[in-house]
Amino acid sequence: MNSNYDVVVVGGGAAGFFTAINCVEKNPKLKVVILERGKEVLSKVRVSGGGRCNVTHACFIPNELVKFYPRGERELKGPFHQFCSGDTIEWFDKHGVELKIEEDGRMFPVTDSSQTIVDCFLSTAKKIGIDILTGQSVQEIFRGDNYWKVETNHQTFKCDKLVMTTGSNPKMWEMMSNLGHTIVDPVPSLFTFNSKDNRIKDLMGLSAVASVKVKDSKLKASGPLLITHWGMSGPGILRLSAWGARELNEKNYQFLLQVNWLNDKDFEETLNLLKDLKDEHSKKLVVKFCPFDFPKRLWENLVLASGINAETKWADVSKKQISDLTMQLTNGQFQVNGKSTFKEEFVTAGGIDLKEINFKSMESKLHKNLYFAGEILNIDAITGGFNFQNAWTGGFIISENI
């Protein structure tokens, strides 16, 4: 097989395929190969979104979209003005894949199957003559005068342009580091919090819209909080984990989490509300009468944690107990010890330092004709289709430039 190519794409995932296909569609003369170390390509696409593939998010304003990226927010503004979620929808539509929007803004193929996306990429790549080689593990990358040489466990490839879309692969980061690139150490992002607190014991499956904050830190978020058998999860917690990926790693995932179960009500407002209740509903049992729209069993646990027993009526609640209950509701402190992976999401914060990338072209500032897209860069997002959107945008810009 001829191993001279115009473009070698290392990594057969979302970003790799999108880059390769767009390159050849814009310039059919280009000879392009995708090298994948695994036995099959697009394996992460196949399992993403529970096997449905969360292609992108229905957020169409670049300056709004960037707010979902804890790392990459500033850098992605320009790229998203070139290729945003609306362009993604149009691209897939042109390639025979219709997408639909779910209530929370996530977008999936109407078939609800990631296989649709995999088939679209594979058939398009085949139709336009892209070579796809699996079982190709890159051993060395060599920079010539005006070419790149890529040595795998099987053969040597020579090319004009080299595109790296290898995701969070430590071996590839090491190779890029040998070429002079700075690698920001990888740490996990998107995880749930382990907490063995009695107040949430046996309440798994309950959820409330809450605001959460890491004590003695600027980290805070709000959104649905889900109680699980190991602690806390849900969008609010995942958001906090993404924005706090580095800081929480430094704390070794041991910290105090402050939870306001009433989300936007503060201490004073809640205290006054409870005092009014004491007068109006004096004969009712505190544990049975919850004035807020959140899980009854959680209310019962918080009431008991305030030192109010199950037989106490509102009339008999002391000032201190009302104050303690207000504290439990608006500023409950929970000890977090460790983290758990969220479903099958494996998002890493870390990768190639963004200062070394030209975001107009996604080209390395250190080496001409070396490009990066996807999670090999120090860019990551919260869950909801944003990590894929970063891959599509990067791949599109590289193809425009090549």
mmCIF file of C-alpha atoms in Angstrom:
data_model
loop_
_atom_site.group_PDB
_atom_site.id
_atom_site.type_symbol
_atom_site.label_atom_id
_atom_site.label_comp_id
_atom_site.label_asym_id
_atom_site.label_seq_id
_atom_site.Cartn_x
_atom_site.Cartn_y
_atom_site.Cartn_z
ATOM 1 C CA MET A 1 0.000 0.000 0.000
ATOM 2 C CA ASN A 2 1.251 3.449 -0.905
ATOM 3 C CA SER A 3 2.122 5.214 2.358
ATOM 4 C CA ASN A 4 2.472 8.733 0.967
ATOM 5 C CA TYR A 5 -0.470 10.952 1.824
ATOM 6 C CA ASP A 6 -1.414 14.618 1.728
ATOM 7 C CA VAL A 7 -3.032 14.327 5.155
ATOM 8 C CA VAL A 8 -2.539 11.738 7.900
ATOM 9 C CA VAL A 9 -5.176 11.830 10.646
ATOM 10 C CA VAL A 10 -4.089 9.991 13.807
ATOM 11 C CA GLY A 11 -7.152 8.838 15.783
ATOM 12 C CA GLY A 12 -10.316 7.299 14.351
ATOM 13 C CA GLY A 13 -12.838 9.018 16.596
ATOM 14 C CA ALA A 14 -15.361 11.823 16.143
ATOM 15 C CA ALA A 15 -12.843 14.615 15.528
ATOM 16 C CA GLY A 16 -10.674 12.448 13.239
ATOM 17 C CA PHE A 17 -13.512 11.413 10.938
ATOM 18 C CA PHE A 18 -15.064 14.865 10.811
ATOM 19 C CA THR A 19 -11.706 16.416 9.861
ATOM 20 C CA ALA A 20 -10.902 13.802 7.201
ATOM 21 C CA ILE A 21 -14.337 13.882 5.555
ATOM 22 C CA ASN A 22 -14.460 17.681 5.421
ATOM 23 C CA CYS A 23 -10.936 17.859 3.977
ATOM 24 C CA VAL A 24 -11.789 15.566 1.058
ATOM 25 C CA GLU A 25 -15.239 17.057 0.473
ATOM 26 C CA LYS A 26 -13.607 20.476 0.063
ATOM 27 C CA ASN A 27 -10.727 19.151 -2.024
ATOM 28 C CA PRO A 28 -11.404 15.739 -3.641
ATOM 29 C CA LYS A 29 -7.790 15.601 -4.899
ATOM 30 C CA LEU A 30 -6.461 15.150 -1.349
ATOM 31 C CA LYS A 31 -5.189 11.716 -0.350
ATOM 32 C CA VAL A 32 -6.215 11.209 3.266
ATOM 33 C CA VAL A 33 -5.736 8.315 5.692
ATOM 34 C CA ILE A 34 -7.149 7.765 9.190
ATOM 35 C CA LEU A 35 -4.925 5.702 11.508
ATOM 36 C CA GLU A 36 -6.653 4.048 14.470
ATOM 37 C CA ARG A 37 -4.797 1.999 17.080
ATOM 38 C CA GLY A 38 -7.866 -0.006 18.154
ATOM 39 C CA LYS A 39 -9.627 -2.824 16.323
ATOM 40 C CA GLU A 40 -12.510 -0.553 15.406
ATOM 41 C CA VAL A 41 -13.090 3.140 14.758
ATOM 42 C CA LEU A 42 -15.620 5.498 16.389
ATOM 43 C CA SER A 43 -16.004 3.321 19.491
ATOM 44 C CA LYS A 44 -16.613 6.300 21.795
ATOM 45 C CA VAL A 45 -19.256 7.671 19.421
ATOM 46 C CA ARG A 46 -20.951 4.272 19.540
ATOM 47 C CA VAL A 47 -21.363 4.237 23.346
ATOM 48 C CA SER A 48 -21.952 7.956 23.876
ATOM 49 C CA GLY A 49 -25.282 9.199 25.194
ATOM 50 C CA GLY A 50 -26.225 5.706 26.316
ATOM 51 C CA GLY A 51 -25.810 4.424 22.752
ATOM 52 C CA ARG A 52 -27.907 7.254 21.260
ATOM 53 C CA CYS A 53 -25.032 9.698 20.556
ATOM 54 C CA ASN A 54 -25.647 13.186 21.891
ATOM 55 C CA VAL A 55 -24.419 14.926 18.714
ATOM 56 C CA THR A 56 -24.640 18.547 19.853
ATOM 57 C CA HIS A 57 -26.694 21.001 21.907
ATOM 58 C CA ALA A 58 -29.443 23.376 20.789
ATOM 59 C CA CYS A 59 -27.515 26.482 21.794
ATOM 60 C CA PHE A 60 -26.959 28.548 18.670
ATOM 61 C CA ILE A 61 -25.209 31.664 19.954
ATOM 62 C CA PRO A 62 -21.405 31.257 20.102
ATOM 63 C CA ASN A 63 -21.013 33.571 23.101
ATOM 64 C CA GLU A 64 -23.621 31.525 25.012
ATOM 65 C CA LEU A 65 -22.258 28.170 23.866
ATOM 66 C CA VAL A 66 -18.741 28.840 25.196
ATOM 67 C CA LYS A 67 -20.132 29.117 28.735
ATOM 68 C CA PHE A 68 -20.481 25.321 28.872
ATOM 69 C CA TYR A 69 -16.698 24.836 28.631
ATOM 70 C CA PRO A 70 -14.762 25.074 31.907
ATOM 71 C CA ARG A 71 -11.587 24.839 29.832
ATOM 72 C CA GLY A 72 -11.692 26.486 26.400
ATOM 73 C CA GLU A 73 -14.332 29.147 27.063
ATOM 74 C CA ARG A 74 -12.209 32.070 25.837
ATOM 75 C CA GLU A 75 -10.473 30.218 23.011
ATOM 76 C CA LEU A 76 -13.604 28.707 21.422
ATOM 77 C CA LYS A 77 -15.374 32.027 20.797
ATOM 78 C CA GLY A 78 -13.729 32.574 17.403
ATOM 79 C CA PRO A 79 -14.067 28.948 16.255
ATOM 80 C CA PHE A 80 -17.775 28.822 17.200
ATOM 81 C CA HIS A 81 -18.360 31.924 15.080
ATOM 82 C CA GLN A 82 -17.033 29.848 12.166
ATOM 83 C CA PHE A 83 -18.870 26.590 12.886
ATOM 84 C CA CYS A 84 -21.550 26.363 15.585
ATOM 85 C CA SER A 85 -24.360 23.960 16.575
ATOM 86 C CA GLY A 86 -26.607 25.173 13.739
ATOM 87 C CA ASP A 87 -23.882 24.302 11.230
ATOM 88 C CA THR A 88 -23.591 20.847 12.778
ATOM 89 C CA ILE A 89 -27.328 20.236 12.275
ATOM 90 C CA GLU A 90 -27.072 21.387 8.664
ATOM 91 C CA TRP A 91 -23.978 19.238 8.016
ATOM 92 C CA PHE A 92 -25.639 16.064 9.274
ATOM 93 C CA ASP A 93 -28.834 16.925 7.417
ATOM 94 C CA LYS A 94 -26.860 17.181 4.152
ATOM 95 C CA HIS A 95 -25.367 13.784 4.932
ATOM 96 C CA GLY A 96 -28.770 12.178 5.437
ATOM 97 C CA VAL A 97 -28.965 12.295 9.231
ATOM 98 C CA GLU A 98 -31.830 14.203 10.814
ATOM 99 C CA LEU A 99 -31.355 15.397 14.400
ATOM 100 C CA LYS A 100 -33.998 16.178 17.028
ATOM 101 C CA ILE A 101 -33.960 18.406 20.111
ATOM 102 C CA GLU A 102 -34.907 17.012 23.514
ATOM 103 C CA GLU A 103 -36.428 19.117 26.294
ATOM 104 C CA ASP A 104 -33.085 19.787 27.967
ATOM 105 C CA GLY A 105 -31.519 21.008 24.710
ATOM 106 C CA ARG A 106 -29.537 17.873 23.924
ATOM 107 C CA MET A 107 -29.656 16.782 20.285
ATOM 108 C CA PHE A 108 -29.776 13.197 19.044
ATOM 109 C CA PRO A 109 -30.333 11.482 15.689
ATOM 110 C CA VAL A 110 -34.096 10.917 15.219
ATOM 111 C CA THR A 111 -33.310 7.180 15.080
ATOM 112 C CA ASP A 112 -32.130 7.375 18.731
ATOM 113 C CA SER A 113 -29.181 5.230 17.690
ATOM 114 C CA SER A 114 -25.502 6.184 17.618
ATOM 115 C CA GLN A 115 -25.083 3.590 14.857
ATOM 116 C CA THR A 116 -26.711 6.162 12.522
ATOM 117 C CA ILE A 117 -23.801 8.541 13.128
ATOM 118 C CA VAL A 118 -21.204 5.763 12.839
ATOM 119 C CA ASP A 119 -22.742 4.558 9.541
ATOM 120 C CA CYS A 120 -22.901 8.112 8.192
ATOM 121 C CA PHE A 121 -19.176 8.631 8.832
ATOM 122 C CA LEU A 122 -18.119 5.214 7.559
ATOM 123 C CA SER A 123 -20.164 5.286 4.348
ATOM 124 C CA THR A 124 -19.199 8.900 3.545
ATOM 125 C CA ALA A 125 -15.504 8.196 4.165
ATOM 126 C CA LYS A 126 -15.659 5.107 1.970
ATOM 127 C CA LYS A 127 -17.570 6.891 -0.793
ATOM 128 C CA ILE A 128 -15.032 9.712 -1.068
ATOM 129 C CA GLY A 129 -12.006 7.425 -0.887
ATOM 130 C CA ILE A 130 -10.540 7.994 2.576
ATOM 131 C CA ASP A 131 -8.316 5.090 3.699
ATOM 132 C CA ILE A 132 -9.231 3.816 7.167
ATOM 133 C CA LEU A 133 -6.579 1.635 8.801
ATOM 134 C CA THR A 134 -7.146 -0.029 12.189
ATOM 135 C CA GLY A 135 -4.644 -1.721 14.514
ATOM 136 C CA GLN A 136 -2.156 1.051 13.695
ATOM 137 C CA SER A 137 -0.399 2.016 16.895
ATOM 138 C CA VAL A 138 1.821 5.067 16.394
ATOM 139 C CA GLN A 139 5.356 4.443 17.688
ATOM 140 C CA GLU A 140 7.122 7.569 16.529
ATOM 141 C CA ILE A 141 6.457 10.918 14.889
ATOM 142 C CA PHE A 142 9.276 12.570 12.969
ATOM 143 C CA ARG A 143 9.360 16.088 11.602
ATOM 144 C CA GLY A 144 11.146 16.508 8.236
ATOM 145 C CA ASP A 145 11.959 19.729 6.367
ATOM 146 C CA ASN A 146 8.537 20.063 4.759
ATOM 147 C CA TYR A 147 6.892 16.775 5.611
ATOM 148 C CA TRP A 148 5.869 14.617 8.564
ATOM 149 C CA LYS A 149 6.726 10.966 9.055
ATOM 150 C CA VAL A 150 4.534 8.719 11.220
ATOM 151 C CA GLU A 151 5.819 5.276 12.175
ATOM 152 C CA THR A 152 3.283 2.698 13.360
ATOM 153 C CA ASN A 153 3.680 -0.933 14.451
ATOM 154 C CA HIS A 154 3.010 -1.876 10.798
ATOM 155 C CA GLN A 155 4.470 0.705 8.445
ATOM 156 C CA THR A 156 5.715 4.238 7.896
ATOM 157 C CA PHE A 157 3.509 7.037 6.554
ATOM 158 C CA LYS A 158 4.742 10.267 5.015
ATOM 159 C CA CYS A 159 2.496 13.317 4.692
ATOM 160 C CA ASP A 160 2.365 17.083 4.175
ATOM 161 C CA LYS A 161 -0.156 17.729 6.938
ATOM 162 C CA LEU A 162 -0.507 15.833 10.200
ATOM 163 C CA VAL A 163 -3.741 15.976 12.234
ATOM 164 C CA MET A 164 -3.761 14.671 15.812
ATOM 165 C CA THR A 165 -7.206 13.675 17.136
ATOM 166 C CA THR A 166 -6.178 11.063 19.692
ATOM 167 C CA GLY A 167 -8.305 12.224 22.644
ATOM 168 C CA SER A 168 -6.974 11.705 26.164
ATOM 169 C CA ASN A 169 -4.170 9.345 25.157
ATOM 170 C CA PRO A 170 -1.135 9.757 27.471
ATOM 171 C CA LYS A 171 1.264 8.141 24.963
ATOM 172 C CA MET A 172 0.325 10.691 22.275
ATOM 173 C CA TRP A 173 0.601 13.563 24.758
ATOM 174 C CA GLU A 174 4.101 12.342 25.531
ATOM 175 C CA MET A 175 5.001 12.372 21.823
ATOM 176 C CA MET A 176 3.650 15.910 21.469
ATOM 177 C CA SER A 177 5.634 16.879 24.545
ATOM 178 C CA ASN A 178 8.778 15.525 22.848
ATOM 179 C CA LEU A 179 7.976 17.896 19.973
ATOM 180 C CA GLY A 180 8.037 20.773 22.464
ATOM 181 C CA HIS A 181 4.318 21.077 23.312
ATOM 182 C CA THR A 182 3.263 21.713 26.917
ATOM 183 C CA ILE A 183 0.830 19.172 28.332
ATOM 184 C CA VAL A 184 -1.515 20.311 31.089
ATOM 185 C CA ASP A 185 -1.722 17.322 33.444
ATOM 186 C CA PRO A 186 -4.962 15.401 33.025
ATOM 187 C CA VAL A 187 -7.458 15.203 35.905
ATOM 188 C CA PRO A 188 -11.010 13.762 35.850
ATOM 189 C CA SER A 189 -13.964 16.020 35.086
ATOM 190 C CA LEU A 190 -17.695 15.185 35.352
ATOM 191 C CA PHE A 191 -17.953 13.023 38.447
ATOM 192 C CA THR A 192 -20.370 12.574 41.321
ATOM 193 C CA PHE A 193 -19.676 13.124 45.032
ATOM 194 C CA ASN A 194 -19.430 10.365 47.627
ATOM 195 C CA SER A 195 -21.048 11.276 50.941
ATOM 196 C CA LYS A 196 -22.229 8.925 53.682
ATOM 197 C CA ASP A 197 -24.349 11.510 55.495
ATOM 198 C CA ASN A 198 -27.325 10.299 57.580
ATOM 199 C CA ARG A 199 -29.518 13.116 56.274
ATOM 200 C CA ILE A 200 -29.460 11.639 52.766
ATOM 201 C CA LYS A 201 -29.150 7.963 53.700
ATOM 202 C CA ASP A 202 -31.812 5.727 52.104
ATOM 203 C CA LEU A 203 -33.155 8.571 49.972
ATOM 204 C CA MET A 204 -31.699 7.395 46.664
ATOM 205 C CA GLY A 205 -33.624 8.549 43.638
ATOM 206 C CA LEU A 206 -34.930 11.746 45.262
ATOM 207 C CA SER A 207 -34.010 15.019 43.651
ATOM 208 C CA ALA A 208 -34.373 18.731 44.379
ATOM 209 C CA VAL A 209 -33.273 21.896 42.603
ATOM 210 C CA ALA A 210 -30.493 23.163 44.847
ATOM 211 C CA SER A 211 -27.518 25.458 44.822
ATOM 212 C CA VAL A 212 -24.230 23.947 45.937
ATOM 213 C CA LYS A 213 -20.957 25.462 47.001
ATOM 214 C CA VAL A 214 -17.579 24.101 48.043
ATOM 215 C CA LYS A 215 -16.756 25.572 51.459
ATOM 216 C CA ASP A 216 -13.817 28.033 51.541
ATOM 217 C CA SER A 217 -13.721 28.208 47.751
ATOM 218 C CA LYS A 218 -15.258 30.225 44.914
ATOM 219 C CA LEU A 219 -16.752 27.089 43.376
ATOM 220 C CA LYS A 220 -20.529 27.089 43.159
ATOM 221 C CA ALA A 221 -23.296 25.830 40.882
ATOM 222 C CA SER A 222 -27.009 25.201 40.872
ATOM 223 C CA GLY A 223 -29.399 22.779 39.234
ATOM 224 C CA PRO A 224 -31.163 19.512 39.989
ATOM 225 C CA LEU A 225 -29.345 17.554 42.700
ATOM 226 C CA LEU A 226 -29.975 13.816 42.719
ATOM 227 C CA ILE A 227 -29.427 11.713 45.847
ATOM 228 C CA THR A 228 -27.787 8.368 45.001
ATOM 229 C CA HIS A 229 -26.776 5.404 47.148
ATOM 230 C CA TRP A 230 -23.191 6.674 47.223
ATOM 231 C CA GLY A 231 -23.961 10.363 47.708
ATOM 232 C CA MET A 232 -24.901 13.142 45.304
ATOM 233 C CA SER A 233 -25.202 13.450 41.534
ATOM 234 C CA GLY A 234 -27.343 15.328 39.005
ATOM 235 C CA PRO A 235 -26.641 18.307 36.716
ATOM 236 C CA GLY A 236 -25.781 20.746 39.536
ATOM 237 C CA ILE A 237 -23.140 18.424 40.995
ATOM 238 C CA LEU A 238 -21.684 17.501 37.590
ATOM 239 C CA ARG A 239 -21.391 21.184 36.714
ATOM 240 C CA LEU A 240 -19.541 21.818 39.960
ATOM 241 C CA SER A 241 -17.228 18.872 39.284
ATOM 242 C CA ALA A 242 -16.380 20.167 35.812
ATOM 243 C CA TRP A 243 -15.619 23.726 36.909
ATOM 244 C CA GLY A 244 -13.815 22.433 39.969
ATOM 245 C CA ALA A 245 -11.910 19.616 38.212
ATOM 246 C CA ARG A 246 -8.450 20.936 39.163
ATOM 247 C CA GLU A 247 -9.263 22.407 42.566
ATOM 248 C CA LEU A 248 -11.149 19.315 43.765
ATOM 249 C CA ASN A 249 -8.302 17.109 42.539
ATOM 250 C CA GLU A 250 -5.896 19.186 44.655
ATOM 251 C CA LYS A 251 -8.203 18.657 47.634
ATOM 252 C CA ASN A 252 -8.014 14.923 46.893
ATOM 253 C CA TYR A 253 -11.840 14.980 46.671
ATOM 254 C CA GLN A 254 -12.160 15.629 50.436
ATOM 255 C CA PHE A 255 -14.152 18.783 51.160
ATOM 256 C CA LEU A 256 -17.266 20.262 52.758
ATOM 257 C CA LEU A 257 -20.185 20.841 50.417
ATOM 258 C CA GLN A 258 -22.701 23.528 51.381
ATOM 259 C CA VAL A 259 -26.170 22.772 50.047
ATOM 260 C CA ASN A 260 -29.058 25.201 49.823
ATOM 261 C CA TRP A 261 -31.990 22.855 49.220
ATOM 262 C CA LEU A 262 -34.244 25.835 48.487
ATOM 263 C CA ASN A 263 -31.907 27.038 45.707
ATOM 264 C CA ASP A 264 -32.733 30.780 45.624
ATOM 265 C CA LYS A 265 -34.165 31.413 49.110
ATOM 266 C CA ASP A 266 -31.667 32.752 51.627
ATOM 267 C CA PHE A 267 -31.438 32.317 55.407
ATOM 268 C CA GLU A 268 -33.434 35.449 56.377
ATOM 269 C CA GLU A 269 -36.270 34.827 53.934
ATOM 270 C CA THR A 270 -36.593 31.185 55.013
ATOM 271 C CA LEU A 271 -36.437 32.026 58.719
ATOM 272 C CA ASN A 272 -39.303 34.521 58.376
ATOM 273 C CA LEU A 273 -41.334 32.014 56.395
ATOM 274 C CA LEU A 274 -40.895 29.354 59.094
ATOM 275 C CA LYS A 275 -41.798 31.837 61.855
ATOM 276 C CA ASP A 276 -45.058 32.634 60.027
ATOM 277 C CA LEU A 277 -45.778 28.919 59.754
ATOM 278 C CA LYS A 278 -45.298 28.506 63.477
ATOM 279 C CA ASP A 279 -48.171 30.948 64.032
ATOM 280 C CA GLU A 280 -50.477 29.815 61.235
ATOM 281 C CA HIS A 281 -50.122 26.042 61.571
ATOM 282 C CA SER A 282 -49.381 25.728 65.280
ATOM 283 C CA LYS A 283 -51.354 22.489 65.736
ATOM 284 C CA LYS A 284 -49.693 20.590 62.857
ATOM 285 C CA LEU A 285 -46.720 18.269 63.276
ATOM 286 C CA VAL A 286 -43.539 19.855 61.933
ATOM 287 C CA VAL A 287 -42.326 16.676 60.293
ATOM 288 C CA LYS A 288 -45.605 16.189 58.440
ATOM 289 C CA PHE A 289 -46.053 19.756 57.233
ATOM 290 C CA CYS A 290 -43.500 20.811 54.603
ATOM 291 C CA PRO A 291 -44.182 24.251 53.120
ATOM 292 C CA PHE A 292 -41.656 23.816 50.289
ATOM 293 C CA ASP A 293 -41.879 22.017 47.009
ATOM 294 C CA PHE A 294 -39.357 19.296 47.672
ATOM 295 C CA PRO A 295 -39.215 15.647 48.742
ATOM 296 C CA LYS A 296 -41.193 14.919 51.942
ATOM 297 C CA ARG A 297 -38.675 12.339 53.154
ATOM 298 C CA LEU A 298 -35.823 14.790 52.794
ATOM 299 C CA TRP A 299 -37.838 17.357 54.771
ATOM 300 C CA GLU A 300 -38.392 14.781 57.525
ATOM 301 C CA ASN A 301 -34.657 14.028 57.711
ATOM 302 C CA LEU A 302 -33.728 17.724 57.855
ATOM 303 C CA VAL A 303 -36.355 18.362 60.572
ATOM 304 C CA LEU A 304 -34.939 15.519 62.695
ATOM 305 C CA ALA A 305 -31.383 16.772 62.066
ATOM 306 C CA SER A 306 -32.466 20.135 63.547
ATOM 307 C CA GLY A 307 -33.262 18.451 66.854
ATOM 308 C CA ILE A 308 -37.026 18.566 66.310
ATOM 309 C CA ASN A 309 -38.564 15.160 67.061
ATOM 310 C CA ALA A 310 -41.376 13.453 65.145
ATOM 311 C CA GLU A 311 -44.046 14.384 67.738
ATOM 312 C CA THR A 312 -43.294 18.128 67.901
ATOM 313 C CA LYS A 313 -46.004 20.536 66.764
ATOM 314 C CA TRP A 314 -45.167 23.893 65.162
ATOM 315 C CA ALA A 315 -46.426 25.659 68.308
ATOM 316 C CA ASP A 316 -43.736 23.969 70.412
ATOM 317 C CA VAL A 317 -40.706 24.669 68.227
ATOM 318 C CA SER A 318 -38.062 26.781 69.980
ATOM 319 C CA LYS A 319 -36.279 29.754 68.403
ATOM 320 C CA LYS A 320 -33.064 27.769 68.248
ATOM 321 C CA GLN A 321 -34.755 24.836 66.509
ATOM 322 C CA ILE A 322 -36.288 27.128 63.900
ATOM 323 C CA SER A 323 -32.896 28.694 63.324
ATOM 324 C CA ASP A 324 -31.250 25.237 63.064
ATOM 325 C CA LEU A 325 -33.891 24.049 60.604
ATOM 326 C CA THR A 326 -33.373 27.179 58.486
ATOM 327 C CA MET A 327 -29.643 26.412 58.499
ATOM 328 C CA GLN A 328 -30.263 22.802 57.400
ATOM 329 C CA LEU A 329 -32.447 24.025 54.539
ATOM 330 C CA THR A 330 -30.306 26.873 53.246
ATOM 331 C CA ASN A 331 -26.769 25.952 54.268
ATOM 332 C CA GLY A 332 -26.496 22.264 55.129
ATOM 333 C CA GLN A 333 -22.896 21.075 55.261
ATOM 334 C CA PHE A 334 -22.047 17.642 53.899
ATOM 335 C CA GLN A 335 -18.646 15.999 54.116
ATOM 336 C CA VAL A 336 -17.570 14.666 50.707
ATOM 337 C CA ASN A 337 -15.049 11.820 50.689
ATOM 338 C CA GLY A 338 -14.104 10.811 47.164
ATOM 339 C CA LYS A 339 -15.827 10.713 43.796
ATOM 340 C CA SER A 340 -17.504 8.256 41.435
ATOM 341 C CA THR A 341 -17.543 8.140 37.642
ATOM 342 C CA PHE A 342 -20.730 9.485 36.104
ATOM 343 C CA LYS A 343 -22.372 6.762 33.929
ATOM 344 C CA GLU A 344 -20.090 6.059 30.978
ATOM 345 C CA GLU A 345 -18.824 9.623 30.696
ATOM 346 C CA PHE A 346 -15.051 9.674 30.745
ATOM 347 C CA VAL A 347 -14.133 13.286 30.279
ATOM 348 C CA THR A 348 -10.679 14.505 31.203
ATOM 349 C CA ALA A 349 -9.572 18.045 31.908
ATOM 350 C CA GLY A 350 -6.056 18.433 30.570
ATOM 351 C CA GLY A 351 -4.124 18.102 27.331
ATOM 352 C CA ILE A 352 -2.201 20.355 25.005
ATOM 353 C CA ASP A 353 -1.823 23.868 26.377
ATOM 354 C CA LEU A 354 -4.211 26.177 24.507
ATOM 355 C CA LYS A 355 -1.637 28.976 24.371
ATOM 356 C CA GLU A 356 0.280 26.876 21.833
ATOM 357 C CA ILE A 357 -2.618 26.625 19.339
ATOM 358 C CA ASN A 358 -3.693 29.089 16.681
ATOM 359 C CA PHE A 359 -7.487 28.958 16.970
ATOM 360 C CA LYS A 360 -8.035 30.496 13.524
ATOM 361 C CA SER A 361 -6.637 27.308 11.971
ATOM 362 C CA MET A 362 -6.281 24.811 14.880
ATOM 363 C CA GLU A 363 -2.612 24.606 13.863
ATOM 364 C CA SER A 364 0.265 24.261 16.302
ATOM 365 C CA LYS A 365 2.100 27.537 16.906
ATOM 366 C CA LEU A 366 5.317 25.533 17.277
ATOM 367 C CA HIS A 367 5.182 23.413 14.115
ATOM 368 C CA LYS A 368 3.804 24.206 10.700
ATOM 369 C CA ASN A 369 1.296 21.691 9.268
ATOM 370 C CA LEU A 370 0.578 20.051 12.623
ATOM 371 C CA TYR A 371 -3.093 20.315 13.676
ATOM 372 C CA PHE A 372 -5.163 19.328 16.713
ATOM 373 C CA ALA A 373 -8.888 18.744 17.295
ATOM 374 C CA GLY A 374 -11.035 17.256 20.049
ATOM 375 C CA GLU A 375 -10.033 16.170 23.527
ATOM 376 C CA ILE A 376 -6.281 15.973 22.864
ATOM 377 C CA LEU A 377 -6.462 19.729 23.627
ATOM 378 C CA ASN A 378 -6.999 21.095 27.122
ATOM 379 C CA ILE A 379 -10.682 21.691 26.314
ATOM 380 C CA ASP A 380 -13.608 19.977 27.982
ATOM 381 C CA ALA A 381 -17.254 20.650 28.628
ATOM 382 C CA ILE A 382 -20.086 19.581 30.829
ATOM 383 C CA THR A 383 -22.353 16.794 29.618
ATOM 384 C CA GLY A 384 -24.943 17.576 26.919
ATOM 385 C CA GLY A 385 -23.292 17.258 23.491
ATOM 386 C CA PHE A 386 -20.704 19.994 24.024
ATOM 387 C CA ASN A 387 -17.598 17.792 23.833
ATOM 388 C CA PHE A 388 -18.748 16.546 20.423
ATOM 389 C CA GLN A 389 -19.452 20.102 19.256
ATOM 390 C CA ASN A 390 -15.846 20.997 20.098
ATOM 391 C CA ALA A 391 -14.714 18.038 17.955
ATOM 392 C CA TRP A 392 -16.889 19.052 14.967
ATOM 393 C CA THR A 393 -15.820 22.700 15.140
ATOM 394 C CA GLY A 394 -12.111 21.869 15.391
ATOM 395 C CA GLY A 395 -12.326 19.386 12.530
ATOM 396 C CA PHE A 396 -14.201 21.833 10.321
ATOM 397 C CA ILE A 397 -11.662 24.634 10.883
ATOM 398 C CA ILE A 398 -8.737 22.330 10.146
ATOM 399 C CA SER A 399 -10.405 21.249 6.884
ATOM 400 C CA GLU A 400 -10.967 24.893 5.843
ATOM 401 C CA ASN A 401 -7.320 25.584 6.470
ATOM 402 C CA ILE A 402 -5.949 22.488 4.738
#
